[in-house]
Amino acid sequence: MGTIKFDVPDELEDRFREWAMKRFGHKRGSLGKAGEEAVSVWVAEQDIDLEITPAQNPILSKRGALSQVEASSTDLKHSVGEMLLEEHRAKRDTDE
């Protein structure tokens, strides 16, 4: 069996210890069981991400697509709304 050691922020460590004890009890090996479960879940998620191609998972194909944009997501959302409203008004005005 291998050993993995890494540092985490104090708040995360406290929450991890609290949940490990709630789930596995206040006995020897509780942290190890919780750590093994956490790493197993993370690895399984990575395996799923690798198995799904960007064509199957549109979220993966979009990651980083807007990294060069300096506007916030809220600003982008509002600008899209304004753009759609302008298109609607233009179409409405030409139909009359």
Coordinates of N, CA and C in Angstrom, one line a residue:
M1 N 0.8 -1.2 0.0 CA 0.0 0.0 0.0 C 0.9 1.2 0.0
G2 N 0.5 2.2 -0.8 CA 1.3 3.4 -0.9 C 0.9 4.5 0.1
T3 N 1.7 5.5 0.2 CA 1.5 6.6 1.1 C 1.5 7.9 0.3
I4 N 0.5 8.8 0.5 CA 0.5 10.1 -0.1 C 0.4 11.1 1.0
K5 N 1.3 12.1 0.9 CA 1.3 13.2 1.9 C 1.1 14.5 1.2
F6 N 0.2 15.3 1.6 CA 0.1 16.7 1.1 C -0.5 17.6 2.1
D7 N -0.3 18.9 1.9 CA -0.8 19.9 2.8 C -2.2 20.5 2.2
V8 N -3.0 20.8 3.2 CA -4.3 21.4 2.8 C -4.5 22.6 3.8
P9 N -5.4 23.6 3.4 CA -5.6 24.7 4.3 C -6.3 24.2 5.6
D10 N -6.0 24.9 6.7 CA -6.5 24.5 8.0 C -8.0 24.3 8.0
E11 N -8.7 25.2 7.4 CA -10.2 25.0 7.4 C -10.6 23.7 6.8
L12 N -10.0 23.4 5.6 CA -10.4 22.2 4.9 C -10.0 21.0 5.8
E13 N -8.8 21.0 6.4 CA -8.4 19.9 7.3 C -9.4 19.7 8.4
D14 N -9.8 20.8 9.1 CA -10.8 20.7 10.2 C -12.1 20.1 9.7
R15 N -12.6 20.5 8.6 CA -13.9 20.0 8.0 C -13.7 18.5 7.7
F16 N -12.5 18.2 7.1 CA -12.3 16.8 6.7 C -12.3 15.9 7.9
R17 N -11.5 16.3 8.9 CA -11.5 15.5 10.2 C -12.9 15.4 10.8
E18 N -13.6 16.4 10.8 CA -15.0 16.4 11.4 C -15.8 15.4 10.7
W19 N -15.8 15.4 9.3 CA -16.7 14.5 8.6 C -16.2 13.1 8.6
A20 N -14.9 12.9 8.7 CA -14.3 11.6 8.8 C -14.7 10.9 10.1
M21 N -14.7 11.7 11.1 CA -15.2 11.1 12.4 C -16.7 10.8 12.5
K22 N -17.4 11.7 11.8 CA -18.9 11.5 11.8 C -19.2 10.2 11.0
R23 N -18.5 10.0 9.9 CA -18.7 8.9 9.0 C -18.2 7.6 9.5
F24 N -16.9 7.6 10.0 CA -16.2 6.4 10.3 C -16.0 6.2 11.8
G25 N -16.4 7.2 12.6 CA -16.3 7.0 14.0 C -15.0 7.5 14.6
H26 N -14.9 7.7 15.9 CA -13.7 8.2 16.5 C -12.8 7.0 16.9
K27 N -12.3 6.4 15.9 CA -11.4 5.2 16.1 C -10.2 5.3 15.1
R28 N -9.2 4.5 15.4 CA -8.0 4.4 14.6 C -8.4 4.0 13.2
G29 N -7.8 4.8 12.2 CA -8.0 4.5 10.8 C -9.1 5.3 10.1
S30 N -9.9 6.1 10.9 CA -11.0 6.8 10.3 C -10.5 7.8 9.3
L31 N -9.4 8.5 9.6 CA -8.9 9.5 8.6 C -8.4 8.8 7.3
G32 N -7.7 7.7 7.5 CA -7.2 6.9 6.4 C -8.3 6.4 5.5
K33 N -9.4 5.9 6.1 CA -10.6 5.5 5.3 C -11.2 6.6 4.5
A34 N -11.3 7.8 5.2 CA -11.9 8.9 4.5 C -11.0 9.5 3.4
G35 N -9.7 9.5 3.7 CA -8.8 9.9 2.7 C -8.8 9.0 1.5
E36 N -8.8 7.7 1.7 CA -8.9 6.7 0.6 C -10.1 6.9 -0.2
E37 N -11.2 7.1 0.5 CA -12.5 7.3 -0.3 C -12.5 8.6 -1.1
A38 N -11.9 9.7 -0.5 CA -11.8 11.0 -1.2 C -11.0 10.9 -2.4
V39 N -9.8 10.2 -2.3 CA -8.9 10.1 -3.5 C -9.6 9.2 -4.5
S40 N -10.2 8.1 -4.1 CA -10.9 7.2 -5.0 C -12.0 7.9 -5.8
V41 N -12.8 8.7 -5.2 CA -13.8 9.5 -5.9 C -13.2 10.5 -6.9
W42 N -12.1 11.2 -6.5 CA -11.5 12.1 -7.4 C -10.9 11.4 -8.6
V43 N -10.2 10.3 -8.4 CA -9.6 9.5 -9.5 C -10.7 9.0 -10.4
A44 N -11.8 8.5 -9.9 CA -12.9 8.1 -10.7 C -13.5 9.2 -11.6
E45 N -13.6 10.4 -11.0 CA -14.1 11.5 -11.8 C -13.1 11.9 -12.9
Q46 N -11.8 11.8 -12.6 CA -10.9 12.1 -13.7 C -10.9 11.0 -14.8
D47 N -11.1 9.8 -14.4 CA -11.3 8.7 -15.4 C -12.5 8.9 -16.3
I48 N -13.6 9.4 -15.7 CA -14.8 9.6 -16.5 C -14.5 10.8 -17.5
D49 N -13.8 11.9 -17.0 CA -13.5 13.0 -17.9 C -12.7 12.6 -19.0
L50 N -11.7 11.7 -18.8 CA -10.8 11.2 -19.9 C -11.5 10.4 -20.9
E51 N -12.5 9.6 -20.4 CA -13.2 8.7 -21.3 C -14.2 9.4 -22.2
I52 N -14.7 10.6 -21.7 CA -15.7 11.3 -22.5 C -15.0 12.3 -23.4
T53 N -15.2 12.2 -24.7 CA -14.5 13.2 -25.6 C -15.3 14.5 -25.5
P54 N -14.6 15.6 -25.9 CA -15.3 16.9 -25.9 C -16.6 16.9 -26.7
A55 N -16.7 16.1 -27.8 CA -17.9 16.0 -28.6 C -19.0 15.5 -27.7
Q56 N -18.7 14.5 -26.8 CA -19.7 14.0 -26.0 C -20.1 14.8 -24.8
N57 N -19.1 15.6 -24.3 CA -19.3 16.5 -23.2 C -19.0 17.9 -23.6
P58 N -20.0 18.7 -24.0 CA -19.7 20.1 -24.4 C -19.1 21.0 -23.4
I59 N -19.2 20.7 -22.1 CA -18.5 21.5 -21.1 C -17.0 21.4 -21.3
L60 N -16.5 20.2 -21.5 CA -15.0 20.0 -21.7 C -14.5 20.8 -22.9
S61 N -15.3 20.9 -24.0 CA -14.9 21.6 -25.2 C -14.9 23.1 -25.0
K62 N -15.6 23.6 -24.0 CA -15.7 25.0 -23.8 C -14.7 25.5 -22.8
R63 N -14.1 24.6 -22.0 CA -13.1 25.1 -21.0 C -12.0 25.9 -21.6
G64 N -11.9 27.1 -21.0 CA -10.8 28.0 -21.4 C -11.1 28.8 -22.7
A65 N -12.3 28.6 -23.2 CA -12.6 29.3 -24.5 C -12.7 30.8 -24.3
L66 N -13.1 31.3 -23.1 CA -13.2 32.7 -22.9 C -12.1 33.3 -22.0
S67 N -11.0 32.6 -21.9 CA -9.9 33.0 -21.0 C -9.4 34.3 -21.4
Q68 N -9.4 34.7 -22.6 CA -8.9 36.0 -23.0 C -9.9 37.2 -22.8
V69 N -11.1 36.9 -22.5 CA -12.1 37.9 -22.2 C -12.0 38.5 -20.8
E70 N -11.9 39.8 -20.8 CA -11.7 40.4 -19.5 C -13.0 40.8 -18.8
A71 N -14.2 40.7 -19.5 CA -15.5 41.0 -18.9 C -15.9 39.9 -17.9
S72 N -16.6 40.3 -16.9 CA -17.1 39.3 -16.0 C -18.3 38.5 -16.6
S73 N -18.6 37.4 -16.0 CA -19.8 36.6 -16.6 C -21.1 37.4 -16.5
T74 N -21.2 38.2 -15.5 CA -22.4 39.0 -15.4 C -22.5 40.0 -16.5
D75 N -21.4 40.7 -16.8 CA -21.3 41.7 -17.8 C -21.6 41.0 -19.2
L76 N -21.1 39.8 -19.4 CA -21.3 39.1 -20.6 C -22.8 38.7 -20.8
K77 N -23.4 38.3 -19.7 CA -24.8 37.9 -19.7 C -25.7 39.1 -20.0
H78 N -25.4 40.3 -19.4 CA -26.1 41.5 -19.7 C -25.9 41.9 -21.2
S79 N -24.7 41.8 -21.7 CA -24.5 42.3 -23.1 C -25.2 41.3 -24.0
V80 N -25.3 40.1 -23.7 CA -26.0 39.1 -24.6 C -27.5 39.5 -24.6
G81 N -28.0 39.8 -23.4 CA -29.4 40.2 -23.3 C -29.7 41.4 -24.1
E82 N -28.8 42.4 -24.0 CA -29.0 43.7 -24.8 C -28.9 43.4 -26.3
M83 N -28.0 42.5 -26.7 CA -27.8 42.2 -28.1 C -29.1 41.5 -28.6
L84 N -29.7 40.6 -27.9 CA -30.9 39.9 -28.3 C -32.1 40.8 -28.4
L85 N -32.1 41.8 -27.4 CA -33.2 42.8 -27.4 C -33.1 43.7 -28.7
E86 N -31.9 44.1 -29.0 CA -31.6 44.9 -30.2 C -32.0 44.1 -31.5
E87 N -31.7 42.9 -31.5 CA -32.0 42.1 -32.7 C -33.5 41.9 -32.8
H88 N -34.2 41.7 -31.7 CA -35.7 41.6 -31.7 C -36.3 42.9 -32.2
R89 N -35.8 44.0 -31.7 CA -36.4 45.3 -32.1 C -36.1 45.6 -33.6
A90 N -34.9 45.3 -34.0 CA -34.6 45.5 -35.5 C -35.5 44.6 -36.3
K91 N -35.7 43.4 -36.0 CA -36.6 42.5 -36.7 C -38.0 43.0 -36.7
R92 N -38.5 43.4 -35.5 CA -39.8 44.0 -35.3 C -40.0 45.2 -36.2
D93 N -39.0 46.1 -36.2 CA -39.1 47.3 -37.0 C -39.2 47.1 -38.5
T94 N -38.5 46.1 -39.0 CA -38.4 45.8 -40.4 C -39.7 45.0 -40.8
D95 N -40.4 44.3 -39.9 CA -41.6 43.6 -40.2 C -42.8 44.5 -40.3
E96 N -42.7 45.7 -39.8 CA -43.8 46.6 -39.7 C -44.0 47.4 -41.0

